[in-house]
Short mmCIF file of C-alpha atoms in Angstrom, two decimals:
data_model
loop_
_atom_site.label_atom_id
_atom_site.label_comp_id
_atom_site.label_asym_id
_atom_site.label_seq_id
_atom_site.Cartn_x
_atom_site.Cartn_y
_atom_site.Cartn_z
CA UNK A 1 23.51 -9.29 -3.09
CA UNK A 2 21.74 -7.46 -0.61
CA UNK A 3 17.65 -6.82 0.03
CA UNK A 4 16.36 -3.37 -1.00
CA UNK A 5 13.22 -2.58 -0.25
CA UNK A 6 10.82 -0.05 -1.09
CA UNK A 7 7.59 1.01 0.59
CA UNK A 8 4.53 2.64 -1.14
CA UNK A 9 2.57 4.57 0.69
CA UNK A 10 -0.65 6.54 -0.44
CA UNK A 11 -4.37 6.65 0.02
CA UNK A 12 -6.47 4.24 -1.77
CA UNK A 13 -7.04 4.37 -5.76
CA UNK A 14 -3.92 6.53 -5.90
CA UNK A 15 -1.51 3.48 -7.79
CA UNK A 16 0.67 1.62 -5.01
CA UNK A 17 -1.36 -1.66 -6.58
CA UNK A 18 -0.17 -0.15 -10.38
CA UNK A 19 3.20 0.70 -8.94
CA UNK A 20 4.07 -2.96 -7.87
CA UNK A 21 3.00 -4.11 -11.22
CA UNK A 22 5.09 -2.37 -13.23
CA UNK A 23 7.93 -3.45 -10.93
CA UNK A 24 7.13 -6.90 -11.42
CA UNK A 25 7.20 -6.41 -15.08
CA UNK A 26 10.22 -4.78 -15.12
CA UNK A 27 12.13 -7.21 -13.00
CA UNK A 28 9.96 -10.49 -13.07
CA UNK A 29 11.14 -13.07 -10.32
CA UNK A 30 13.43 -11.00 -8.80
CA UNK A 31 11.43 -9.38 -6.46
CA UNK A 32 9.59 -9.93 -3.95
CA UNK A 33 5.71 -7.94 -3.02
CA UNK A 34 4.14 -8.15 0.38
CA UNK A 35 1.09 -6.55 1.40
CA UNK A 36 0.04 -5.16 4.29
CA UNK A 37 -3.63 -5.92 4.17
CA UNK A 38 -2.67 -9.49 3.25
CA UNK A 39 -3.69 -11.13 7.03
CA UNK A 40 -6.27 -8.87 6.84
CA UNK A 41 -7.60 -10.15 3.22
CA UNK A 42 -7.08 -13.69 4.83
CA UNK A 43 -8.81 -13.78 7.45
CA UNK A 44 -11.91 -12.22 6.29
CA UNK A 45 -11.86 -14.76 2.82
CA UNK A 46 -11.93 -17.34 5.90
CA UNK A 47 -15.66 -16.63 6.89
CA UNK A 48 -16.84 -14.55 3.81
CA UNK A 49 -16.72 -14.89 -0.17
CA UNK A 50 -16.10 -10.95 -0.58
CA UNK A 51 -13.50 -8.85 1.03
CA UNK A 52 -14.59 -5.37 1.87
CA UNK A 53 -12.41 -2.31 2.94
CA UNK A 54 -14.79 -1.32 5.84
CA UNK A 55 -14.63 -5.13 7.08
CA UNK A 56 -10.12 -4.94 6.90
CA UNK A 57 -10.73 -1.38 8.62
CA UNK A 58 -12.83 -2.82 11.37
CA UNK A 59 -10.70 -5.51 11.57
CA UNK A 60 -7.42 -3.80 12.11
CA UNK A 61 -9.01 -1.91 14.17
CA UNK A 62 -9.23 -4.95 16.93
CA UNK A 63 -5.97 -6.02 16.05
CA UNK A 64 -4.14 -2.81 16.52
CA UNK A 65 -6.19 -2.41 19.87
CA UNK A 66 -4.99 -5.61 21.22
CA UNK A 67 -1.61 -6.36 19.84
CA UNK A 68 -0.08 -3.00 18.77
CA UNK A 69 -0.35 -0.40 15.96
CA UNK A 70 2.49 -2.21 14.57
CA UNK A 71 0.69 -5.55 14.30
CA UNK A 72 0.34 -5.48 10.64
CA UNK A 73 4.13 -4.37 10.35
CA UNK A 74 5.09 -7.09 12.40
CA UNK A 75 3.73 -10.27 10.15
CA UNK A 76 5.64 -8.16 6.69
CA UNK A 77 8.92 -7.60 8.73
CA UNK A 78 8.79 -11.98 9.52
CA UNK A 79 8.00 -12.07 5.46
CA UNK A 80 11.29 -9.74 4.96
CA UNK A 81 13.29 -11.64 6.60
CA UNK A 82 12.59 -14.65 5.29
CA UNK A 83 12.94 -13.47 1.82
CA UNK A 84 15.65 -14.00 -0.53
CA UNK A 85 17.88 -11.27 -1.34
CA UNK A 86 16.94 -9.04 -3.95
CA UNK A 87 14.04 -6.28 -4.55
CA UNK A 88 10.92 -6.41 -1.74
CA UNK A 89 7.94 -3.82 -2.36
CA UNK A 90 6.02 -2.99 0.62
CA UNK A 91 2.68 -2.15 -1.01
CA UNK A 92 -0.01 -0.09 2.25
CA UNK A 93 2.06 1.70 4.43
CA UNK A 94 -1.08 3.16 6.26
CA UNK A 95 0.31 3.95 9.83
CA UNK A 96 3.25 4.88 11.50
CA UNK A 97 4.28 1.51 12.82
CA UNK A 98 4.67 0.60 9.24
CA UNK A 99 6.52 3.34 8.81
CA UNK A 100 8.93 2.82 10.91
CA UNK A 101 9.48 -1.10 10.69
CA UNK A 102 10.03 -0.23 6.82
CA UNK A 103 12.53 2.28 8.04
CA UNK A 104 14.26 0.29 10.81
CA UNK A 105 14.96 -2.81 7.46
CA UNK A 106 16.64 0.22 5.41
CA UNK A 107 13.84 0.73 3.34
CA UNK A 108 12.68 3.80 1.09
CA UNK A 109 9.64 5.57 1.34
CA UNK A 110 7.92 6.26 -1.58
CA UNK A 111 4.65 8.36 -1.30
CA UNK A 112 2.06 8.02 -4.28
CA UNK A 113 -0.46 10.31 -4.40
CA UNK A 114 -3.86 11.67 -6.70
CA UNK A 115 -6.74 13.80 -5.79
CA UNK A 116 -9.54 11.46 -3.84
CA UNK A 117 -12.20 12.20 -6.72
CA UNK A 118 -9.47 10.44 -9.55
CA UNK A 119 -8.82 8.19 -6.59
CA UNK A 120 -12.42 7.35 -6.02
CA UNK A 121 -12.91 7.18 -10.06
CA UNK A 122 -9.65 4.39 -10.51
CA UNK A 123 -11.50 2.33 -7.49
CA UNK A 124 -14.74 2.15 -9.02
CA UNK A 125 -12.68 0.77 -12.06
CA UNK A 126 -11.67 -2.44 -9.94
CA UNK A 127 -13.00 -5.42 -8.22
CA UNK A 128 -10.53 -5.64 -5.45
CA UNK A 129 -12.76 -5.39 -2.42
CA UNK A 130 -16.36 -6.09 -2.40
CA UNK A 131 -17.08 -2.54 -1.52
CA UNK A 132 -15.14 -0.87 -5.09
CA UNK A 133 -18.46 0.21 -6.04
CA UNK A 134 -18.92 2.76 -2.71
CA UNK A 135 -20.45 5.94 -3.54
CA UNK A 136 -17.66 8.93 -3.91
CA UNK A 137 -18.82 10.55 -0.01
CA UNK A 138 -18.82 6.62 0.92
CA UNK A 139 -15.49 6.57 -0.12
CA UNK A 140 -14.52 9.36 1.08
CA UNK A 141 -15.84 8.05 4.49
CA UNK A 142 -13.78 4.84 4.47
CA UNK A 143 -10.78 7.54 3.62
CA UNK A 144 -11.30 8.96 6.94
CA UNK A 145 -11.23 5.84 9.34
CA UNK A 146 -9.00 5.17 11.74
CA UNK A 147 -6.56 3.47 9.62
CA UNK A 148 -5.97 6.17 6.60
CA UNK A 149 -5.62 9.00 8.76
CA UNK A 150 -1.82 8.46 8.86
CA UNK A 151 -1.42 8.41 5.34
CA UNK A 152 -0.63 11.83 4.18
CA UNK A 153 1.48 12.61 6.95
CA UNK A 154 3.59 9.64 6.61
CA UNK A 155 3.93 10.64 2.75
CA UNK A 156 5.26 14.03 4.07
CA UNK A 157 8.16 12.23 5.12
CA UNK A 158 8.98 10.04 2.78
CA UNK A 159 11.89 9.82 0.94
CA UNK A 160 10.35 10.21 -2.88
CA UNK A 161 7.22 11.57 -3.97
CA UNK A 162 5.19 10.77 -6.82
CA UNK A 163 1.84 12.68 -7.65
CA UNK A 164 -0.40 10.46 -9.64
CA UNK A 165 -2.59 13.03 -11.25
CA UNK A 166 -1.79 12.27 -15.01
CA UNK A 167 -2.37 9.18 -16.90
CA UNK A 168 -0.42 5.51 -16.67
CA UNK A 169 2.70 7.00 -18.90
CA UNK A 170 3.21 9.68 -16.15
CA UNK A 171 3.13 7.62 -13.61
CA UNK A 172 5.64 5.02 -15.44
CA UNK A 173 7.95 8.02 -16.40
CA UNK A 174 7.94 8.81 -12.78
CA UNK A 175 9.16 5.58 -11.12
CA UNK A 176 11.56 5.15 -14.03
CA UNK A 177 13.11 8.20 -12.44
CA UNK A 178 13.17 6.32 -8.82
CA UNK A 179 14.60 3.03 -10.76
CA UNK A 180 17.04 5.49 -12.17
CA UNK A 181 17.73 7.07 -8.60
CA UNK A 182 18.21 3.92 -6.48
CA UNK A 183 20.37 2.86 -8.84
CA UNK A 184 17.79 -0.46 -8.83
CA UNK A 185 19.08 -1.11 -13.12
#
């Protein structure tokens, strides 16, 4: 058996995070899910109790400036190779180094997208990041640093798109069809 891999991209609140789970429900152990804002998560949980957004966006910021835009992409692509064979989700494709180490490991691009209000609304749902609670222009803000900007045009190239506009059972139906496509049964 071989390693397929799929990588979600999309802006935040939009359902990459509900995306993996239902993978992992559908095929338990035999996949594996690495993060891209994982380092990023890790670090910060090293000198504070909450992770924020803005602090992994500052963050990355330094990194990329020093080591490469493709720092981030470089710690997952160690992760895929080290992984057993089998399916690997690639949840934050944010930038276009991502992009293209996801590409360069035969990997398909799946774009997940929602309006940034229903976006803004599923985030203030969650207690992911310290900062969940942001006002909707807050949010909106932190949607337009450095490190989202990439998003949407790395979505226009991707190989499936899934709008994330409905409710859970839409979004379900949806990657049943990309199960059902990539022949992942």
């Amino acid at each position: 058996m071989s390693k397929t891999i799929i990588a979600f991209v999309g802006e935040t609140g939009a359902g990459k995070g509900e995306a993996v789970e239902y993978f992992k429900k559908k095929f338990g152990e035999k996949i594996s899910v690495f993060k891209f804002s994982t380092a990023l998560s890790e670090v910060l949980k090293i000198f504070f109790d909450e992770v924020k957004k803005e602090d992994q966006q500052w963050l990355v910021g330094h990194l990329r400036e020093k080591f490469g835009e493709d720092i981030l992409a470089r710690s997952v692509e160690k992760k895929i190779k080290n992984a057993s064979d089998g399916l690997i989700l690639l949840d934050g494709v944010r930038v276009l180094g991502d992009e293209e180490m996801a590409k360069r490991n035969g990997g398909h691009l799946v774009f997940i997208t929602a309006p940034s209000r229903l976006c803004w609304e599923r985030v203030q749902g969650r207690t992911e990041k310290g900062d969940d609670k942001a006002t909707f222009e807050k949010f909106l803000e932190m949607e337009n640093a450095a490190s989202e900007r990439q998003i949407k045009e790395i979505g226009a190239r991707a190989d499936f798109k899934i709008d994330n506009s409905g409710d859970w059972e839409n979004l379900h139906s949806q990657l049943e069809n990309l199960i059902s496509e990539l022949k992942l049964q």
